[in-house]
mmCIF file of C-alpha atoms in Angstrom:
data_model
loop_
_atom_site.group_PDB
_atom_site.id
_atom_site.type_symbol
_atom_site.label_atom_id
_atom_site.label_comp_id
_atom_site.label_asym_id
_atom_site.label_seq_id
_atom_site.Cartn_x
_atom_site.Cartn_y
_atom_site.Cartn_z
ATOM 1 C CA MET A 1101 0.000 0.000 0.000
ATOM 2 C CA ASN A 1102 1.934 3.014 -1.244
ATOM 3 C CA GLU A 1103 -0.639 5.049 -3.200
ATOM 4 C CA SER A 1104 -1.906 8.232 -1.551
ATOM 5 C CA ARG A 1105 -3.824 11.387 -2.442
ATOM 6 C CA ARG A 1106 -4.693 14.772 -0.962
ATOM 7 C CA LEU A 1107 -7.644 15.015 1.399
ATOM 8 C CA THR A 1108 -10.995 16.327 0.275
ATOM 9 C CA ASP A 1109 -12.535 19.188 2.243
ATOM 10 C CA GLU A 1110 -15.032 16.738 3.705
ATOM 11 C CA GLU A 1111 -12.260 14.378 4.848
ATOM 12 C CA TRP A 1112 -10.340 17.197 6.496
ATOM 13 C CA ALA A 1113 -13.472 18.272 8.364
ATOM 14 C CA GLU A 1114 -14.126 14.681 9.484
ATOM 15 C CA PHE A 1115 -10.596 13.887 10.649
ATOM 16 C CA SER A 1116 -9.231 17.301 11.710
ATOM 17 C CA PRO A 1117 -9.661 16.512 15.455
ATOM 18 C CA VAL A 1118 -7.474 13.445 14.888
ATOM 19 C CA PHE A 1119 -4.794 15.401 13.057
ATOM 20 C CA GLU A 1120 -4.828 18.162 15.678
ATOM 21 C CA LYS A 1121 -4.332 15.501 18.354
ATOM 22 C CA ALA A 1122 -1.345 14.314 16.326
ATOM 23 C CA GLY A 1123 -0.010 17.877 16.084
ATOM 24 C CA VAL A 1124 -0.877 18.505 12.414
ATOM 25 C CA TYR A 1125 -2.956 21.571 11.557
ATOM 26 C CA GLU A 1126 -2.565 22.112 7.786
ATOM 27 C CA PRO A 1127 -4.658 20.078 5.296
ATOM 28 C CA ASP A 1128 -1.937 20.213 2.642
ATOM 29 C CA ALA A 1129 0.447 18.394 4.985
ATOM 30 C CA VAL A 1130 -1.696 15.239 5.037
ATOM 31 C CA ARG A 1131 -2.300 12.556 2.406
ATOM 32 C CA ARG A 1132 -4.667 9.588 2.596
ATOM 33 C CA PHE A 1133 -3.710 6.088 1.488
ATOM 34 C CA VAL A 1134 -5.901 4.553 -1.194
ATOM 35 C CA ASP A 1135 -5.761 1.574 -3.536
ATOM 36 C CA SER A 1136 -7.126 2.335 -6.979
ATOM 37 C CA ARG A 1137 -6.703 -1.256 -8.152
ATOM 38 C CA LEU A 1138 -8.928 -2.566 -5.347
ATOM 39 C CA ASN A 1139 -11.072 0.587 -5.159
ATOM 40 C CA LYS A 1140 -10.378 0.981 -1.422
ATOM 41 C CA ILE A 1141 -9.850 3.978 0.826
ATOM 42 C CA TYR A 1142 -8.037 3.406 4.122
ATOM 43 C CA ASP A 1143 -8.074 5.174 7.479
ATOM 44 C CA VAL A 1144 -4.310 5.489 7.069
ATOM 45 C CA PHE A 1145 -2.712 8.896 6.581
ATOM 46 C CA LEU A 1146 0.711 10.156 5.620
ATOM 47 C CA LEU A 1147 1.408 12.985 8.059
ATOM 48 C CA ASN A 1148 4.833 13.840 6.662
ATOM 49 C CA GLU A 1149 7.708 12.096 4.910
ATOM 50 C CA LYS A 1150 8.535 10.110 8.046
ATOM 51 C CA VAL A 1151 5.288 9.260 9.866
ATOM 52 C CA VAL A 1152 2.107 7.331 9.046
ATOM 53 C CA LEU A 1153 -1.028 7.584 11.207
ATOM 54 C CA LYS A 1154 -3.461 4.671 11.255
ATOM 55 C CA LYS A 1155 -6.779 4.015 12.982
ATOM 56 C CA SER A 1156 -6.545 0.653 14.659
ATOM 57 C CA ASP A 1157 -7.916 -0.897 17.824
ATOM 58 C CA ARG A 1158 -5.524 -3.844 17.663
ATOM 59 C CA ASP A 1159 -2.214 -2.860 16.074
ATOM 60 C CA LYS A 1160 -0.826 -1.486 19.325
ATOM 61 C CA GLU A 1161 -1.985 -4.537 21.282
ATOM 62 C CA LYS A 1162 -0.505 -6.991 18.774
ATOM 63 C CA TYR A 1163 2.741 -5.068 18.447
ATOM 64 C CA GLU A 1164 3.311 -4.980 22.197
ATOM 65 C CA LYS A 1165 2.415 -8.661 22.547
ATOM 66 C CA TYR A 1166 4.422 -10.129 19.678
ATOM 67 C CA PHE A 1167 6.937 -7.679 18.200
ATOM 68 C CA SER A 1168 8.187 -5.119 20.708
ATOM 69 C CA GLY A 1169 11.800 -5.832 21.626
ATOM 70 C CA HIS A 1170 12.359 -8.212 18.698
ATOM 71 C CA ASP A 1171 14.325 -7.612 15.521
ATOM 72 C CA PHE A 1172 11.494 -8.593 13.185
ATOM 73 C CA ALA A 1173 10.685 -6.878 9.896
ATOM 74 C CA VAL A 1174 7.579 -5.240 11.354
ATOM 75 C CA PRO A 1175 7.383 -1.410 11.531
ATOM 76 C CA PRO A 1176 7.381 -0.257 15.173
ATOM 77 C CA ILE A 1177 4.574 1.634 16.858
ATOM 78 C CA LEU A 1178 6.001 5.110 17.548
ATOM 79 C CA SER A 1179 3.107 6.504 19.563
ATOM 80 C CA SER A 1180 -0.613 6.085 20.119
ATOM 81 C CA PHE A 1181 -3.641 7.960 21.417
ATOM 82 C CA GLU A 1182 -7.381 7.466 21.801
ATOM 83 C CA LEU A 1183 -10.060 9.835 20.551
ATOM 84 C CA ASP A 1184 -13.828 9.300 20.704
ATOM 85 C CA GLY A 1185 -13.349 5.594 21.409
ATOM 86 C CA ASP A 1186 -10.948 5.015 18.505
ATOM 87 C CA CYS A 1187 -7.288 4.130 18.873
ATOM 88 C CA TRP A 1188 -4.764 5.763 16.545
ATOM 89 C CA VAL A 1189 -1.151 4.646 16.145
ATOM 90 C CA SER A 1190 1.787 6.243 14.366
ATOM 91 C CA MET A 1191 4.463 4.251 12.533
ATOM 92 C CA PRO A 1192 7.491 5.094 10.409
ATOM 93 C CA VAL A 1193 7.006 5.452 6.662
ATOM 94 C CA VAL A 1194 8.265 2.590 4.511
ATOM 95 C CA ASN A 1195 9.491 4.077 1.235
ATOM 96 C CA GLY A 1196 8.676 1.314 -1.182
ATOM 97 C CA THR A 1197 5.917 -0.609 -2.925
ATOM 98 C CA ASP A 1198 3.688 -3.448 -1.858
ATOM 99 C CA ALA A 1199 4.451 -6.977 -3.018
ATOM 100 C CA ARG A 1200 1.867 -7.257 -5.775
ATOM 101 C CA ASP A 1201 3.552 -8.169 -9.070
ATOM 102 C CA CYS A 1202 6.788 -8.688 -7.122
ATOM 103 C CA SER A 1203 9.860 -10.350 -8.588
ATOM 104 C CA PRO A 1204 10.949 -13.808 -7.403
ATOM 105 C CA GLU A 1205 13.824 -12.171 -5.521
ATOM 106 C CA ASP A 1206 11.466 -9.876 -3.608
ATOM 107 C CA ALA A 1207 9.017 -12.724 -2.979
ATOM 108 C CA GLY A 1208 11.894 -14.697 -1.488
ATOM 109 C CA ARG A 1209 12.640 -11.850 0.916
ATOM 110 C CA VAL A 1210 9.016 -11.831 2.045
ATOM 111 C CA GLY A 1211 9.057 -15.591 2.585
ATOM 112 C CA ARG A 1212 12.187 -15.447 4.719
ATOM 113 C CA GLU A 1213 10.904 -12.609 6.896
ATOM 114 C CA LEU A 1214 7.582 -14.350 7.512
ATOM 115 C CA ALA A 1215 9.433 -17.551 8.391
ATOM 116 C CA LYS A 1216 11.711 -15.763 10.876
ATOM 117 C CA ILE A 1217 8.661 -14.572 12.807
ATOM 118 C CA GLN A 1218 6.857 -17.872 12.623
ATOM 119 C CA SER A 1219 9.981 -19.854 13.499
ATOM 120 C CA TYR A 1220 10.393 -17.796 16.668
ATOM 121 C CA TYR A 1221 6.834 -18.523 17.823
ATOM 122 C CA LEU A 1222 6.744 -22.136 16.634
ATOM 123 C CA GLY A 1223 5.651 -24.291 19.552
ATOM 124 C CA ASN A 1224 5.318 -21.309 21.903
ATOM 125 C CA GLY A 1225 1.595 -21.885 22.374
ATOM 126 C CA THR A 1226 -1.115 -24.306 21.342
ATOM 127 C CA ASN A 1227 -4.291 -22.173 21.679
ATOM 128 C CA PRO A 1228 -6.699 -25.140 21.188
ATOM 129 C CA GLU A 1229 -9.824 -23.122 22.010
ATOM 130 C CA GLY A 1230 -8.889 -20.342 19.596
ATOM 131 C CA CYS A 1231 -7.998 -22.886 16.945
ATOM 132 C CA ARG A 1232 -11.386 -24.608 17.236
ATOM 133 C CA SER A 1233 -13.228 -21.285 17.136
ATOM 134 C CA TYR A 1234 -11.266 -20.163 14.079
ATOM 135 C CA PHE A 1235 -11.928 -23.445 12.292
ATOM 136 C CA GLU A 1236 -15.655 -23.206 12.836
ATOM 137 C CA ARG A 1237 -15.881 -19.519 11.875
ATOM 138 C CA LYS A 1238 -13.478 -19.327 8.942
ATOM 139 C CA VAL A 1239 -13.079 -22.813 7.508
ATOM 140 C CA LEU A 1240 -16.139 -24.941 8.219
ATOM 141 C CA ARG A 1241 -18.574 -22.082 7.585
ATOM 142 C CA PHE A 1242 -17.000 -21.284 4.216
ATOM 143 C CA TRP A 1243 -16.899 -24.927 3.180
ATOM 144 C CA GLU A 1244 -20.590 -25.486 3.845
ATOM 145 C CA LYS A 1245 -21.423 -23.219 0.916
ATOM 146 C CA SER A 1246 -18.632 -24.404 -1.368
ATOM 147 C CA ARG A 1247 -19.509 -28.083 -1.082
ATOM 148 C CA LYS A 1248 -22.903 -27.466 -2.728
ATOM 149 C CA TYR A 1249 -21.252 -26.263 -5.909
ATOM 150 C CA PHE A 1250 -17.995 -28.211 -5.979
ATOM 151 C CA PRO A 1251 -18.745 -31.795 -4.872
ATOM 152 C CA GLU A 1252 -15.545 -33.001 -6.550
ATOM 153 C CA TYR A 1253 -13.664 -31.626 -3.524
ATOM 154 C CA GLU A 1254 -15.835 -33.379 -0.921
ATOM 155 C CA SER A 1255 -13.060 -35.827 -0.009
ATOM 156 C CA VAL A 1256 -10.517 -33.037 0.478
ATOM 157 C CA PHE A 1257 -12.244 -31.356 3.388
ATOM 158 C CA PRO A 1258 -11.843 -34.180 5.971
ATOM 159 C CA MET A 1259 -8.100 -34.146 5.262
ATOM 160 C CA ILE A 1260 -7.997 -30.405 5.898
ATOM 161 C CA GLU A 1261 -9.961 -30.726 9.138
ATOM 162 C CA ALA A 1262 -7.594 -33.402 10.452
ATOM 163 C CA ARG A 1263 -4.495 -31.427 9.475
ATOM 164 C CA PHE A 1264 -5.843 -28.199 10.920
ATOM 165 C CA PHE A 1265 -5.579 -29.679 14.401
ATOM 166 C CA SER A 1266 -2.359 -31.652 13.936
ATOM 167 C CA ALA A 1267 -0.172 -29.109 12.093
ATOM 168 C CA PRO A 1268 2.413 -27.075 14.035
ATOM 169 C CA ARG A 1269 1.005 -23.817 15.362
ATOM 170 C CA THR A 1270 2.686 -20.463 15.451
ATOM 171 C CA LEU A 1271 1.957 -16.768 15.078
ATOM 172 C CA VAL A 1272 -0.161 -16.303 11.944
ATOM 173 C CA HIS A 1273 -0.874 -12.948 10.291
ATOM 174 C CA ASP A 1274 -4.271 -14.122 8.966
ATOM 175 C CA ASP A 1275 -4.547 -11.411 6.329
ATOM 176 C CA PHE A 1276 -1.244 -11.977 4.589
ATOM 177 C CA LEU A 1277 -2.041 -10.638 1.155
ATOM 178 C CA PRO A 1278 0.787 -9.119 -0.916
ATOM 179 C CA ILE A 1279 -0.585 -5.662 -0.080
ATOM 180 C CA ASN A 1280 0.549 -6.303 3.500
ATOM 181 C CA ALA A 1281 4.187 -6.757 2.556
ATOM 182 C CA LEU A 1282 6.074 -3.559 1.702
ATOM 183 C CA LEU A 1283 9.343 -3.669 -0.211
ATOM 184 C CA ASP A 1284 12.044 -1.038 -0.031
ATOM 185 C CA ARG A 1285 15.522 -1.284 -1.557
ATOM 186 C CA LYS A 1286 16.867 -3.513 1.199
ATOM 187 C CA ASN A 1287 14.047 -5.028 3.207
ATOM 188 C CA ALA A 1288 10.625 -6.628 3.134
ATOM 189 C CA TRP A 1289 8.375 -5.184 5.842
ATOM 190 C CA LEU A 1290 5.309 -7.092 7.031
ATOM 191 C CA ILE A 1291 2.474 -4.825 8.164
ATOM 192 C CA ASP A 1292 -1.094 -4.846 9.534
ATOM 193 C CA TRP A 1293 -1.001 -7.660 12.105
ATOM 194 C CA THR A 1294 -4.481 -6.771 13.391
ATOM 195 C CA TYR A 1295 -5.765 -10.364 13.221
ATOM 196 C CA ALA A 1296 -2.581 -12.110 14.384
ATOM 197 C CA ASP A 1297 -3.077 -15.205 16.527
ATOM 198 C CA ILE A 1298 -1.582 -18.620 17.289
ATOM 199 C CA LEU A 1299 -2.954 -20.905 14.573
ATOM 200 C CA PRO A 1300 -1.779 -23.614 12.122
ATOM 201 C CA TYR A 1301 1.381 -22.332 10.468
ATOM 202 C CA PHE A 1302 0.255 -22.833 6.876
ATOM 203 C CA LEU A 1303 -2.705 -20.423 6.851
ATOM 204 C CA ASP A 1304 -0.727 -17.412 5.574
ATOM 205 C CA LEU A 1305 0.947 -19.261 2.703
ATOM 206 C CA GLY A 1306 -1.944 -19.786 0.321
ATOM 207 C CA ARG A 1307 -3.238 -16.265 0.858
ATOM 208 C CA PHE A 1308 0.042 -14.687 -0.228
ATOM 209 C CA ALA A 1309 0.925 -17.133 -2.999
ATOM 210 C CA PHE A 1310 -2.380 -17.817 -4.759
ATOM 211 C CA VAL A 1311 -5.056 -15.196 -4.062
ATOM 212 C CA GLY A 1312 -5.656 -12.515 -6.688
ATOM 213 C CA TYR A 1313 -7.988 -10.005 -8.254
ATOM 214 C CA GLY A 1314 -10.320 -12.634 -9.660
ATOM 215 C CA GLU A 1315 -10.801 -14.414 -12.979
ATOM 216 C CA GLY A 1316 -7.518 -16.245 -12.553
ATOM 217 C CA GLU A 1317 -5.327 -13.133 -12.157
ATOM 218 C CA ARG A 1318 -3.090 -13.564 -9.126
ATOM 219 C CA TYR A 1319 -1.541 -10.773 -7.097
ATOM 220 C CA ILE A 1320 1.933 -12.228 -7.696
ATOM 221 C CA PRO A 1321 3.293 -14.232 -10.656
ATOM 222 C CA ALA A 1322 3.480 -18.028 -10.353
ATOM 223 C CA GLU A 1323 7.295 -17.948 -10.389
ATOM 224 C CA SER A 1324 7.314 -15.480 -7.497
ATOM 225 C CA ALA A 1325 4.842 -17.627 -5.567
ATOM 226 C CA GLU A 1326 7.147 -20.613 -5.969
ATOM 227 C CA THR A 1327 10.167 -18.649 -4.732
ATOM 228 C CA PHE A 1328 8.173 -17.286 -1.787
ATOM 229 C CA LEU A 1329 7.236 -20.812 -0.715
ATOM 230 C CA ASP A 1330 10.740 -22.235 -1.249
ATOM 231 C CA SER A 1331 12.385 -19.412 0.697
ATOM 232 C CA TYR A 1332 9.878 -19.711 3.510
ATOM 233 C CA TYR A 1333 10.449 -23.466 3.732
ATOM 234 C CA GLU A 1334 14.243 -23.190 3.716
ATOM 235 C CA GLU A 1335 14.164 -20.632 6.524
ATOM 236 C CA MET A 1336 11.686 -22.624 8.601
ATOM 237 C CA ARG A 1337 13.780 -25.795 8.235
ATOM 238 C CA ARG A 1338 16.544 -24.064 10.169
ATOM 239 C CA ASN A 1339 14.338 -24.615 13.234
ATOM 240 C CA PRO A 1340 14.540 -28.251 14.474
ATOM 241 C CA LEU A 1341 10.918 -27.989 15.624
ATOM 242 C CA PHE A 1342 9.813 -27.678 11.994
ATOM 243 C CA ALA A 1343 10.197 -31.385 11.172
ATOM 244 C CA ILE A 1344 8.160 -31.323 7.969
ATOM 245 C CA ASP A 1345 9.459 -32.760 4.708
ATOM 246 C CA LYS A 1346 8.875 -31.049 1.369
ATOM 247 C CA LYS A 1347 6.036 -33.351 0.325
ATOM 248 C CA GLU A 1348 4.125 -32.709 3.545
ATOM 249 C CA PHE A 1349 4.821 -29.001 3.207
ATOM 250 C CA SER A 1350 3.339 -29.026 -0.310
ATOM 251 C CA ARG A 1351 0.205 -30.679 1.049
ATOM 252 C CA ASP A 1352 -0.077 -28.022 3.739
ATOM 253 C CA VAL A 1353 0.292 -25.245 1.165
ATOM 254 C CA ALA A 1354 -2.408 -26.860 -0.969
ATOM 255 C CA MET A 1355 -4.725 -26.996 2.025
ATOM 256 C CA SER A 1356 -4.059 -23.321 2.664
ATOM 257 C CA ALA A 1357 -4.955 -22.497 -0.940
ATOM 258 C CA PHE A 1358 -8.100 -24.591 -0.658
ATOM 259 C CA CYS A 1359 -9.213 -22.693 2.463
ATOM 260 C CA GLN A 1360 -8.633 -19.356 0.731
ATOM 261 C CA TYR A 1361 -10.716 -20.259 -2.303
ATOM 262 C CA SER A 1362 -13.497 -21.621 -0.081
ATOM 263 C CA MET A 1363 -13.621 -18.204 1.551
ATOM 264 C CA PHE A 1364 -13.653 -16.561 -1.872
ATOM 265 C CA VAL A 1365 -16.688 -18.617 -2.932
ATOM 266 C CA TYR A 1366 -18.499 -17.939 0.355
ATOM 267 C CA PHE A 1367 -18.584 -14.210 -0.314
ATOM 268 C CA LEU A 1368 -19.796 -14.508 -3.897
ATOM 269 C CA ASP A 1369 -23.432 -13.933 -4.714
ATOM 270 C CA GLU A 1370 -25.261 -17.185 -5.335
ATOM 271 C CA GLU A 1371 -25.694 -16.533 -9.050
ATOM 272 C CA LYS A 1372 -21.963 -15.960 -9.487
ATOM 273 C CA VAL A 1373 -20.718 -19.083 -7.747
ATOM 274 C CA GLN A 1374 -21.116 -21.325 -10.779
ATOM 275 C CA GLY A 1375 -18.729 -19.077 -12.666
ATOM 276 C CA ALA A 1376 -16.132 -18.940 -9.883
ATOM 277 C CA GLU A 1377 -13.181 -19.667 -12.129
ATOM 278 C CA ASP A 1378 -10.721 -18.924 -9.335
ATOM 279 C CA TYR A 1379 -12.121 -21.837 -7.387
ATOM 280 C CA ARG A 1380 -12.298 -24.132 -10.380
ATOM 281 C CA GLU A 1381 -8.664 -23.258 -11.039
ATOM 282 C CA LEU A 1382 -7.821 -25.026 -7.808
ATOM 283 C CA GLY A 1383 -7.206 -28.307 -9.620
ATOM 284 C CA ARG A 1384 -4.391 -26.670 -11.583
ATOM 285 C CA ILE A 1385 -2.912 -25.130 -8.445
ATOM 286 C CA LEU A 1386 -2.970 -28.438 -6.640
ATOM 287 C CA GLY A 1387 -1.297 -29.973 -9.659
ATOM 288 C CA GLU A 1388 1.463 -27.373 -9.431
ATOM 289 C CA LEU A 1389 2.046 -28.573 -5.893
ATOM 290 C CA ASP A 1390 2.901 -32.104 -7.088
ATOM 291 C CA GLY A 1391 -0.636 -33.307 -6.776
ATOM 292 C CA ALA A 1392 -0.570 -32.633 -3.040
ATOM 293 C CA LEU A 1393 -4.344 -32.971 -2.812
ATOM 294 C CA LYS A 1394 -6.344 -35.099 -5.219
ATOM 295 C CA PRO A 1395 -10.121 -34.620 -5.383
ATOM 296 C CA SER A 1396 -12.111 -37.819 -5.735
#
C-alpha cells in the first residue's frame, strides 16, 4: 500500500480533530492512502515524509504482545492515542511498494521474513480453544457453501480438518495478502497484524501465494509464488521444531490455498458461484504442488 492522495474538504473536516491531536494543523500536509486497483480507501494517513497515522484498535496490542523488543521486519509503533473511542497509532514510513507483481527475488525476501517470525513462535503456544473457534468460523462455515457447488472436492475437506488440528502452530498474520508486505531497496516489511493469533502455520501461505484479483489473475506471478514458498520453507527448516518434509509441506500449502478459495466462494453472490473460475482453477494449483491434494 503506497498510493496516496490529498484530502478532500469533507475528509479534512471529518478527521481534523485526529490530526490536531497528532499535532498537524494544515490540510496540505496530510495525504490519505488509497488503492485504486482494489477501489479501497483506508483510514491510514501520511502525516509527513517520516510518519504514518493509522486508525486501529488492535495494532498497538498486537505489536506490544508479539513484536516489541524483537528484531522482526515489522514497523514499530512510535506513539498512540485514543479519541472518541478510537485508537490511533503512528508508525514510520516505509518508502517502497507493496508486493503485488513482485519479482521472485522480492518474494523470497518476504518468505524469509515471515518464516523468521513464525519460526520464533513455533511451539510457543497451542491455543486449542482459539484454533477450534477459528476453524468453525473461517473454515467450516465457508466450506458449507462451497460443497454445494464443488462436490468433486468433498473428499478433500476431511483431510484439511484433520491437518488443521495436527499441524504445528505459530503466530499467523491471517490477512497476509501481498498488499501487507512492503518492499524497499533492502528489506521486506510485514504490516497490519491486526488479526494475528496462534494458529496452524500454513494459513498465511496460500493467501500470499495464490489469491488474486479474480478471474484467474493472481496478485503475484506463479514464479514469485514458488520462490516465496521455497524461501519460507528453507528458513523454517533451520528450526529443528519444523520437522516437515517437502512433500508434507506441499500438502499443507495446498490446504491453505483450498481454504482461501473456499472463503472466496463464500462471499460470492449465489448466481456468481457457478462461474467462480478462481475456485475451479484449484485443480491446476494443486497440480502445481505435485498433486498434493487429489479430489475424488
